[in-house]
Coordinates of C-alpha atoms in Angstrom, one line a residue:
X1 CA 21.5 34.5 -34.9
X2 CA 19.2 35.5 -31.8
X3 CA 19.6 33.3 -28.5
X4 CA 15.7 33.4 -29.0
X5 CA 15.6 31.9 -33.2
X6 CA 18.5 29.4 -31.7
X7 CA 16.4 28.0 -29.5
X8 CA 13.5 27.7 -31.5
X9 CA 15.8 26.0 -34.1
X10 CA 17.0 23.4 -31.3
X11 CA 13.7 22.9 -30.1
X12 CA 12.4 21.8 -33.8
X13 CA 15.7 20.2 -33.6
X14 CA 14.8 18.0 -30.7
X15 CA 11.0 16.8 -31.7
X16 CA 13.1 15.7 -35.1
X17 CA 14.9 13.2 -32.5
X18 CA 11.9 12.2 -30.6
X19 CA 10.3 11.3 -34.2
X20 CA 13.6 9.7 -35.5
X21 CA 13.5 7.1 -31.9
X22 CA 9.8 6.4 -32.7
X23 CA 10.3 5.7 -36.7
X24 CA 13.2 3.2 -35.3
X25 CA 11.2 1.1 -33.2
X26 CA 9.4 -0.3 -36.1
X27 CA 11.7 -2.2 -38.9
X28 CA 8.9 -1.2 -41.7
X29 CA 9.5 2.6 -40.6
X30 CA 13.3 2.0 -39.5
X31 CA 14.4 3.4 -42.7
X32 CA 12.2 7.4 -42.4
X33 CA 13.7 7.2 -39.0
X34 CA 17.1 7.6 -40.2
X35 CA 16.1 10.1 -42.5
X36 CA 13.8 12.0 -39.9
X37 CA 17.0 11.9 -37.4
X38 CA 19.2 13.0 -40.0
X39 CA 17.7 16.0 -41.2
X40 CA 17.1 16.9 -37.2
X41 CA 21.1 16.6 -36.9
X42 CA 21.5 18.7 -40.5
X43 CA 19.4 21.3 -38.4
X44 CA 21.1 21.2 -35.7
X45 CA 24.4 21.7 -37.5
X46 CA 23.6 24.5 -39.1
X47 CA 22.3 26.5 -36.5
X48 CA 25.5 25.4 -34.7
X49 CA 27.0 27.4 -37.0
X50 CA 25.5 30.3 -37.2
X51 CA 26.4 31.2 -34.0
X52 CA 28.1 35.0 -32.9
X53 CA 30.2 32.4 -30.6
X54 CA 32.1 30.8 -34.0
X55 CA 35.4 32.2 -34.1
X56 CA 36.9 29.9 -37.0
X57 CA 34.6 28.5 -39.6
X58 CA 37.4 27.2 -41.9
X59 CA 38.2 24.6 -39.0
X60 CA 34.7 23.4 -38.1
X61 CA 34.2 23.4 -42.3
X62 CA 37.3 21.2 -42.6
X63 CA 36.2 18.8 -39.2
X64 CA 32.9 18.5 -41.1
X65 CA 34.1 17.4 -44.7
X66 CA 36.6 14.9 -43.0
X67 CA 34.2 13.5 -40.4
X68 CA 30.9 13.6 -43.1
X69 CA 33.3 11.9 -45.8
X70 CA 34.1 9.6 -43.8
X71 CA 31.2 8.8 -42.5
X72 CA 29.8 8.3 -46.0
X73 CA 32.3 6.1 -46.9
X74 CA 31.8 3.6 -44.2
X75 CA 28.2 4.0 -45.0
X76 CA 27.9 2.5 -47.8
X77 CA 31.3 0.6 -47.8
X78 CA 31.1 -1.6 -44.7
X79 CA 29.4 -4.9 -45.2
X80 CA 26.1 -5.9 -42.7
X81 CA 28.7 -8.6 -41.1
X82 CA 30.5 -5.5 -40.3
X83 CA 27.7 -3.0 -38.8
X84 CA 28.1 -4.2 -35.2
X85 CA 32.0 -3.2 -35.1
X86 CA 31.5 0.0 -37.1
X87 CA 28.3 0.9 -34.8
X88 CA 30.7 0.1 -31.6
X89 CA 33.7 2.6 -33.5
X90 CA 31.4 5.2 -34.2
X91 CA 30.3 5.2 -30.4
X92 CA 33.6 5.4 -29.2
X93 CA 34.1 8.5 -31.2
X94 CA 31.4 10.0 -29.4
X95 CA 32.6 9.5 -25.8
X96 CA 35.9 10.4 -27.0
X97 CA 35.1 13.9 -28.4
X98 CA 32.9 14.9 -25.5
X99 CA 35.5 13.6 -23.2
X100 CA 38.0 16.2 -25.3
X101 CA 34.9 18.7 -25.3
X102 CA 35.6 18.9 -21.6
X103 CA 39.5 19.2 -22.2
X104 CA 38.7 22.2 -24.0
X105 CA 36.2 24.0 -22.3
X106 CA 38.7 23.6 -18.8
X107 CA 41.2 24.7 -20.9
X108 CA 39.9 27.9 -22.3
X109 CA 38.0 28.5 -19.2
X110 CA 40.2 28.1 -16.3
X111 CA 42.9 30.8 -17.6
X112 CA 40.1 33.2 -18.4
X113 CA 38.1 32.8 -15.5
X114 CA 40.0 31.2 -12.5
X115 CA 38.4 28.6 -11.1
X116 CA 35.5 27.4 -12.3
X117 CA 31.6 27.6 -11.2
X118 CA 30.8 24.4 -9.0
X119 CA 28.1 22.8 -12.1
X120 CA 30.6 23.7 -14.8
X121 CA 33.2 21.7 -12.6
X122 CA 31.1 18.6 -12.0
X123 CA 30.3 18.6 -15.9
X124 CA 33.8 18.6 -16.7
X125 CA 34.9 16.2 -14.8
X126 CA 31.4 13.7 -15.6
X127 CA 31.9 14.7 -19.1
X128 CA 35.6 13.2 -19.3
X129 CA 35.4 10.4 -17.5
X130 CA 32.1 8.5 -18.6
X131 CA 33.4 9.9 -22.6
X132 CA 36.8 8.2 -21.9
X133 CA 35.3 5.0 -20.8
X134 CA 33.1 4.8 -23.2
X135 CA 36.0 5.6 -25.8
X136 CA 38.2 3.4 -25.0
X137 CA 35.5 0.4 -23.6
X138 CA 34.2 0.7 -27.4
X139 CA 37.7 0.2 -28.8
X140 CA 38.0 -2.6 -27.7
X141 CA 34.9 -4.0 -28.3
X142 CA 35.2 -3.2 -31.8
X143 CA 38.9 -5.0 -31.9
X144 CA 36.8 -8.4 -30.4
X145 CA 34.3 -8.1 -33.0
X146 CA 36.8 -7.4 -35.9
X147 CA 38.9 -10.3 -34.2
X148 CA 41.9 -8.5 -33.6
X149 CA 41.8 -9.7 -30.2
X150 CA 41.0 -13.0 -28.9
X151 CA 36.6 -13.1 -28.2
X152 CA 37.2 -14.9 -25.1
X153 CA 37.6 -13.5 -22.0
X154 CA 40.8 -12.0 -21.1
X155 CA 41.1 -12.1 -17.2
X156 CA 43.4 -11.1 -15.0
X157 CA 44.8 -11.8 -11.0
X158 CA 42.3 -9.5 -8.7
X159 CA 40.8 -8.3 -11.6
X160 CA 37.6 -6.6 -9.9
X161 CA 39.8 -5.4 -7.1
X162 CA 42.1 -3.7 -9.4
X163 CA 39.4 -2.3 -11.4
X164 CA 37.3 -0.8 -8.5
X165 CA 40.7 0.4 -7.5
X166 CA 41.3 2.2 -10.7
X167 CA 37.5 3.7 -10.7
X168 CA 37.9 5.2 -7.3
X169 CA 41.0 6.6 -7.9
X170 CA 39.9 8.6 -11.2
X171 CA 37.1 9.9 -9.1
X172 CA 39.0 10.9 -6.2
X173 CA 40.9 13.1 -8.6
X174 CA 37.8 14.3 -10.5
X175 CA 36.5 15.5 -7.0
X176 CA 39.3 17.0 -6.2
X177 CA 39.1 19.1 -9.1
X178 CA 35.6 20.4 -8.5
X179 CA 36.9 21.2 -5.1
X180 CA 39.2 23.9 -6.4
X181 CA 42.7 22.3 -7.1
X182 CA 41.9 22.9 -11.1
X183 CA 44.9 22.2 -12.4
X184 CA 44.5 21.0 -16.2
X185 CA 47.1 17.8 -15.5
X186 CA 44.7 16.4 -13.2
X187 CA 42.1 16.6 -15.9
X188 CA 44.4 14.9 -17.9
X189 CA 44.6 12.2 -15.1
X190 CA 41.1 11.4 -15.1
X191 CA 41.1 11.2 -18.9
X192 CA 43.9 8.3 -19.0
X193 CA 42.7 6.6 -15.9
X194 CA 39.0 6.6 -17.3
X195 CA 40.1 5.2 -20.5
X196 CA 42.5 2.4 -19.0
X197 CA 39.5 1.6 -16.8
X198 CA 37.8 1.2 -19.9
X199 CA 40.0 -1.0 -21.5
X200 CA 39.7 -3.3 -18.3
X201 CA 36.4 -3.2 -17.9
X202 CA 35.7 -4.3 -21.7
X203 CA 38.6 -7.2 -22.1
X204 CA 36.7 -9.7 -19.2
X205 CA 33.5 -9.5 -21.3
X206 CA 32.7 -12.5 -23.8
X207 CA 32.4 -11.6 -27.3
X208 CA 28.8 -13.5 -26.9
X209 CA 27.7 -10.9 -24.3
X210 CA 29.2 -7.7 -27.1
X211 CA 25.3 -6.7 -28.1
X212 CA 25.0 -6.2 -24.6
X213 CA 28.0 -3.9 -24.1
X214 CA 27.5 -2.3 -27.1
X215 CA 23.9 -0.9 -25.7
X216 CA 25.2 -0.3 -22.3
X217 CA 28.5 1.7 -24.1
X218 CA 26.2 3.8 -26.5
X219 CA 24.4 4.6 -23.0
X220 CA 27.5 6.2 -21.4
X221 CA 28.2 8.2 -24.9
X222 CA 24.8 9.9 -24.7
X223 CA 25.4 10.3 -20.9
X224 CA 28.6 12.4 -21.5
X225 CA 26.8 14.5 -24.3
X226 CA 24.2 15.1 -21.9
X227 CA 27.0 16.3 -19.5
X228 CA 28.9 18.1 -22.1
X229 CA 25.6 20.2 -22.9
X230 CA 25.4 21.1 -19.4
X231 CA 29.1 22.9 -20.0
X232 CA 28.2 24.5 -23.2
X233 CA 24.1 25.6 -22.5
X234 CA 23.1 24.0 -25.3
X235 CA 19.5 22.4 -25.1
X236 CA 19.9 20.1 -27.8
X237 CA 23.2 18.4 -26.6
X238 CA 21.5 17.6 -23.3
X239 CA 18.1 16.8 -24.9
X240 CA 19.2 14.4 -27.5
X241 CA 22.3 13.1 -24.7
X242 CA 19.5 11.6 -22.6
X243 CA 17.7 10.2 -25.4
X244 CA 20.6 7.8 -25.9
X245 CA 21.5 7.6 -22.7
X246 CA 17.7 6.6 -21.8
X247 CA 17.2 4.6 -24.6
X248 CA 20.6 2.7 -24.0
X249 CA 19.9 2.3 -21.0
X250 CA 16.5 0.5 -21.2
X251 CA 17.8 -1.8 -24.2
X252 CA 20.6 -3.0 -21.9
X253 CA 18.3 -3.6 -19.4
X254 CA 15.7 -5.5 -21.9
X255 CA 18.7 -7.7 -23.8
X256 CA 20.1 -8.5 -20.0
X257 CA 16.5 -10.2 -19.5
X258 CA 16.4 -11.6 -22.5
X259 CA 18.9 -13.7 -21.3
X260 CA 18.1 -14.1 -18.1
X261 CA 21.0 -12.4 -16.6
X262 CA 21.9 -9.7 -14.3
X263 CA 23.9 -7.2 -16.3
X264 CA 26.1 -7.3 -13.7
X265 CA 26.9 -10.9 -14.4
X266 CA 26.8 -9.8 -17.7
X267 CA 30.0 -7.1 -17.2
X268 CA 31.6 -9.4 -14.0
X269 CA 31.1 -12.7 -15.0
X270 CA 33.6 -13.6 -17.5
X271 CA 30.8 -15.2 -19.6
X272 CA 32.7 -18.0 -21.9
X273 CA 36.0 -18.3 -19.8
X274 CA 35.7 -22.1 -19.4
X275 CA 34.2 -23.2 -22.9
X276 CA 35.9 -26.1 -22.9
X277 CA 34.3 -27.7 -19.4
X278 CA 30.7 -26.0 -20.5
X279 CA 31.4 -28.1 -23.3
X280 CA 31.6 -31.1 -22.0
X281 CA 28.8 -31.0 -19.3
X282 CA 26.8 -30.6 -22.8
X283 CA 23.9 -33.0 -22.3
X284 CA 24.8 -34.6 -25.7
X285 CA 22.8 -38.0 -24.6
X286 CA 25.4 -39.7 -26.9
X287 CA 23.7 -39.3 -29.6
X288 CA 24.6 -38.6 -33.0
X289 CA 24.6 -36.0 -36.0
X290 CA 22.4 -37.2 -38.8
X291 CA 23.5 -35.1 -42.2
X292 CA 21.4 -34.4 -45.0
X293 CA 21.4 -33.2 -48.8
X294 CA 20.0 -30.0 -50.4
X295 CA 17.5 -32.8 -52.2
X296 CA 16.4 -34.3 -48.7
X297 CA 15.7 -30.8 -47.3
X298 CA 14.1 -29.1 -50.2
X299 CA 11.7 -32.1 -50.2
X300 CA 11.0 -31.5 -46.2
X301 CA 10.0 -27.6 -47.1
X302 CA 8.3 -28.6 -50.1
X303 CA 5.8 -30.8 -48.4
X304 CA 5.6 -28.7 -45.3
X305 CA 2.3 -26.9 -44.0
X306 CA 4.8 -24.4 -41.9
X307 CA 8.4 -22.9 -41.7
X308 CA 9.8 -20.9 -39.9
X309 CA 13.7 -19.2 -40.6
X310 CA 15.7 -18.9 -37.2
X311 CA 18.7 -16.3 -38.3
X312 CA 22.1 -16.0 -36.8
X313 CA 25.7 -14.9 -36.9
X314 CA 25.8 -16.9 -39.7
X315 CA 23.3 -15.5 -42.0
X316 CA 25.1 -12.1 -41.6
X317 CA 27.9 -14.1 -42.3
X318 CA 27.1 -15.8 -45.3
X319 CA 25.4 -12.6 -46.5
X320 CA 22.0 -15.0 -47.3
X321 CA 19.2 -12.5 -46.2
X322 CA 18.4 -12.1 -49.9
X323 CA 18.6 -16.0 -50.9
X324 CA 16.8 -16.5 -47.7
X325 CA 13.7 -14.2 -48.9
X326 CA 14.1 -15.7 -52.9
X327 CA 13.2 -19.2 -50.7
X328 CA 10.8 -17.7 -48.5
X329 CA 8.9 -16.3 -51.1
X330 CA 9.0 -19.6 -53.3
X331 CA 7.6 -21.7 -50.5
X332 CA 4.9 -19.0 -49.9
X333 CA 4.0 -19.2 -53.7
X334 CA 2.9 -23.1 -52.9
X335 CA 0.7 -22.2 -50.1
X336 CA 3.0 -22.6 -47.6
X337 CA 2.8 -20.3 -44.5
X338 CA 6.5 -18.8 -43.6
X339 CA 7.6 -16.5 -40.9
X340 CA 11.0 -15.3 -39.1
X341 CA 11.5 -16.1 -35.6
X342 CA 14.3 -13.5 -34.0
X343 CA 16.2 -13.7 -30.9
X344 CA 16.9 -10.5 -28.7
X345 CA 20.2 -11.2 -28.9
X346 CA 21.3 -13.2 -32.1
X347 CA 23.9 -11.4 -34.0
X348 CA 26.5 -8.9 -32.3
X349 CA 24.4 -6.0 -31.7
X350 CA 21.0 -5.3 -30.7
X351 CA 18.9 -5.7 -33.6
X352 CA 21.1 -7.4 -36.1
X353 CA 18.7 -9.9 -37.7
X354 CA 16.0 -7.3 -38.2
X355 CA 18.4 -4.9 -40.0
X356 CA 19.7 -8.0 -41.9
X357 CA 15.9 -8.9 -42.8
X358 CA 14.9 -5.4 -43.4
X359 CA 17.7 -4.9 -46.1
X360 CA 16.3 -8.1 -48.1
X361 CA 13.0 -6.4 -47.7
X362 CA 11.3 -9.0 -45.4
X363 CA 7.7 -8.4 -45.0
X364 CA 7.2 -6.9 -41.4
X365 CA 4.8 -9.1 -40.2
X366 CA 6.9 -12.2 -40.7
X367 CA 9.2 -10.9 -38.1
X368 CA 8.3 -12.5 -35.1
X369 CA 9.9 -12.1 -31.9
X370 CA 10.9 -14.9 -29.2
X371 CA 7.7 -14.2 -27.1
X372 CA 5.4 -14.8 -30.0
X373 CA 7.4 -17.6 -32.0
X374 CA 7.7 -19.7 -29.5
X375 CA 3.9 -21.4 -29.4
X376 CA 3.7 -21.6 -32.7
X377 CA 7.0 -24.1 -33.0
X378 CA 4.9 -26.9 -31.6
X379 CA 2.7 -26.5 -35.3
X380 CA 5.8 -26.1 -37.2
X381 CA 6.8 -28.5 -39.7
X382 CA 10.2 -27.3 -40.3
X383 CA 12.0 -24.9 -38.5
X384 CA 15.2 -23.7 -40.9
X385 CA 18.4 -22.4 -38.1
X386 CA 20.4 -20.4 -40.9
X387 CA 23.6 -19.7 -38.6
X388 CA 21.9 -19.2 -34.9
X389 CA 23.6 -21.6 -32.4
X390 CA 23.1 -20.2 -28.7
X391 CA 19.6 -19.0 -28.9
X392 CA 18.1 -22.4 -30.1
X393 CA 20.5 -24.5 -27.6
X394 CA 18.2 -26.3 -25.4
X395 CA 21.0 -26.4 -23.0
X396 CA 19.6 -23.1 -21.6
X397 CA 16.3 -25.1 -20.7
X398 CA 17.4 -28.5 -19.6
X399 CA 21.6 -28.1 -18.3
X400 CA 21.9 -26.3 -14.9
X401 CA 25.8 -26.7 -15.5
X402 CA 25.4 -24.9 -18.6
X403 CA 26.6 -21.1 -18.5
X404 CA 23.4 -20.2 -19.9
X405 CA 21.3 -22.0 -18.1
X406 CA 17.6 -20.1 -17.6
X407 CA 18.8 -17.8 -20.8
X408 CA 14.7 -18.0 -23.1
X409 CA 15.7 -19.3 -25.9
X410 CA 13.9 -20.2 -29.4
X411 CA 12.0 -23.8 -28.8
X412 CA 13.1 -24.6 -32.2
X413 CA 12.8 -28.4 -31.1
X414 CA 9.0 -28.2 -30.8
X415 CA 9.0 -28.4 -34.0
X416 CA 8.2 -31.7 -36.4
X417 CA 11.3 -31.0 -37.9
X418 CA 14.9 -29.1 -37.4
X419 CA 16.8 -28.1 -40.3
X420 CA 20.5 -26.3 -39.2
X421 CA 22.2 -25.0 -41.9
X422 CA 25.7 -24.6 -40.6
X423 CA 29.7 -24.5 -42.1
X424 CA 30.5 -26.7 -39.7
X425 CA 30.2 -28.5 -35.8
X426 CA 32.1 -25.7 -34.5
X427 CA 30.3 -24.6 -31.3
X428 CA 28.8 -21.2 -31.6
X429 CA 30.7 -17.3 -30.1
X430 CA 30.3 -18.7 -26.4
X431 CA 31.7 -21.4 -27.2
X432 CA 29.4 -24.4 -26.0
X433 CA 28.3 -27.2 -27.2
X434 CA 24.6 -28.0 -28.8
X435 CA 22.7 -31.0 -28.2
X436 CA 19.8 -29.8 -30.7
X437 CA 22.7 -30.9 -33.3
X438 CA 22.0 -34.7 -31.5
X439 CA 18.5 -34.6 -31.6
X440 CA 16.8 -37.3 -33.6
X441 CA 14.8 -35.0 -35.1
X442 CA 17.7 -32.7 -36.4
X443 CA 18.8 -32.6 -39.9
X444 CA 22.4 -30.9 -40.5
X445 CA 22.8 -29.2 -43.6
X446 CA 26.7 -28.3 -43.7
X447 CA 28.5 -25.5 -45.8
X448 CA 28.8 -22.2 -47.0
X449 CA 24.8 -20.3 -45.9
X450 CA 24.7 -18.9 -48.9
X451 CA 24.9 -22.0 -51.1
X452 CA 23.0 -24.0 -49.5
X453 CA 20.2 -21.8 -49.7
X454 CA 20.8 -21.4 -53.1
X455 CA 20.6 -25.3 -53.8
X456 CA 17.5 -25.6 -51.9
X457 CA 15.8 -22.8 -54.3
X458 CA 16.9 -24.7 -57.3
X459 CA 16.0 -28.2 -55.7
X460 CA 12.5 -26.4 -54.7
X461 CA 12.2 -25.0 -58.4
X462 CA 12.4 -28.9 -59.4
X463 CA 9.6 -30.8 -57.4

């Protein structure tokens, strides 16, 4: 295939991606984005392939059915609780194979051509230490999320120091490779140091802070494509690189306000170390935790002029989006107005509740973010909190010893009334207490999400 058809190709290739980015910024057009971005990649692929430069097609064929099969398989096996570890994976793998993208390309070049061309250098060396990072920093947030580490914190004596240390000293050897000592075990170097630093630099993070790592670790995968397309000319690779990194980038920055926090408090802060004194500080008023029955509750939504759902952790939890909408739509079918009010950050990934609500095929217009939910709480007759717990803890508003003090939150407590429906009075993935839960006007409905939105249909059935 020409160089001139080839870039055509990638070009086409490229306005598929823009397209696909746009389609996902709407929930109702989430799903043709996908498709739009996937048949852009297909593209891609292909022309990939037909390249003079291809020198084994039985290996590429055999990376593609394992990696594709694969890929299918999670697709459609991995449960919605799931998606935020699987979408952390699947980012690691993309820093780690442009990180072994530069291995290569220093290891083919530098035998063939000496040393290498100062850009081509720099690109290596970028390429494997952001990939590595972000290979090994998304390991490990994938082991918090699946809970095969602790979701705390996991500090360490000089723990900054040390890392700063560590940083400096895999780019002191990355320079000195661009300077012209190109030998491949300092490549090698940067590699393992990058990906130790990344396991450091992930462990101090709170698993409540993980959507925000997650958008800030998908940044540094498309930044090391970008890189990587830089040592391989190819347009598309460096287009479609700084669309994730860009993209990444500005959701990190947007989820880091959301909560009111720098994100480098965010990645320094140790955010849920000291649960236990957060905890205690709560401002609790000594008041305490009224309980209620499906009956009481179904009778509060049946005689309600407004409610709105809250969704959390626990609604992905529970798998509940579809019993959720079966309510929803029963309360709408006695006149009764019902919308969605979503957090930034509730869930483990950015976007969580609207994927959940999307799959149950939640009407778009429902969905209403925190900026536009919040004044209409105060004309809410019930507010239903299916499994949220941070983003509705008034702490944020009214506790300056609170760790998340000046985080927005949902003002759920404007409300008339404050439905919770929650397993049990566990505190929430930062670990602090809620005084909502001892707020007169707060009803707990405890068990499993899925149940007791399945009583409340049949109990709304019966009035």
């Amino acid at each position: 295939m020409s160089r001139t058809t080839t870039d055509l190709l990638y070009l086409v290739t490229i306005v598929t991606f823009i397209l696909a980015l746009r389609f996902l910024s709407r929930p109702d057009k989430a799903r043709w984005g996908n498709r739009i971005g996937a048949v852009g990649m297909l593209l891609a692929i292909a022309v990939t392939f037909a390249q003079n430069e291809v020198v084994s097609y039985w290996e590429i064929a055999v990376g593609m059915v394992i990696g594709g099969g694969f890929g299918a398989v999670a697709a459609r096996r991995v449960k919605m609780t799931a998606m935020p570890q699987m979408v952390a994976l699947f980012n690691g793998v993309g820093g780690g194979a442009a990180a072994l993208v530069s291995w290569a390309e220093f290891h083919n070049r530098v035998p063939a051509q000496g040393n290498l061309k100062l850009d081509i250098s720099i690109a290596i060396m970028l390429s494997a230490l952001i990939g590595s990072i972000s290979f090994a920093g998304s390991m490990i947030a994938f082991a918090k999320l699946q809970e095969l580490i602790k979701g705390r914190p996991i500090t360490y004596p000089c723990q900054k120091f040390a890392n700063l240390a560590l940083l400096a000293a895999c780019v002191v050897i990355g320079v000195t490779l661009v300077a012209g000592v190109q030998d491949e075990w300092l490549l090698w170097a940067v590699i393992a140091g990058s990906a130790l630093f990344g396991v450091l630099f992930v462990l101090p993070i709170g698993g409540a802070d993980m959507p925000v790592v997650i958008s800030l670790l998908n940044a540094f995968t498309g930044l090391a494509v970008a890189v990587g397309g830089f040592e391989l000319e190819n347009n598309v690779l460096i287009v479609s690189g700084m669309l994730v990194g860009a993209s990444g980038t500005f959701l990190t920055m947007l989820m880091g306000r959301a909560m009111n926090r720098s994100i480098a408090n965010v990645l320094f802060g140790a955010f849920g170390q000291v649960s236990e004194s957060a905890a205690a500080a709560a401002a609790t008023d000594g008041g305490t935790v009224r309980s209620a029955s499906a009956e009481d509750v179904a009778v509060m939504l049946a005689y309600a002029h407004k409610v709105v759902f809250v969704p959390g952790y626990g609604l992905a939890v529970a798998q509940a989006q579809h019993d959720v909408r079966q309510l929803a739509d029963l309360l709408e079918a006695k006149g009764i107005e019902v919308s969605y009010a979503i957090h930034p950050v509730a869930g483990r990934m950015p976007g969580h509740m609207n994927v959940l609500l999307a799959e149950a095929n939640v009407p778009y217009p429902q969905l209403k973010e925190m900026d536009e939910a919040n004044p209409e709480f105060s004309r809410t007759d019930v507010a239903v909190i299916v499994g949220a717990n941070d983003v509705v803890n008034p702490d944020a508003r009214n506790n300056q010893g609170s760790p998340i003090y000046g985080m927005p939150i949902l003002n759920v407590d404007d409300a008339t009334a404050v439905v919770v429906l929650k397993r049990s009075m566990n505190p929430g993935f930062a670990g602090i207490e809620n005084p909502l839960f001892y707020n007169p006007k707060t009803v707990m409905l405890f068990g499993d999400a899925k149940d007791s939105i399945t009583k409340l249909i049949a109990d709304v059935k019966s009035l």
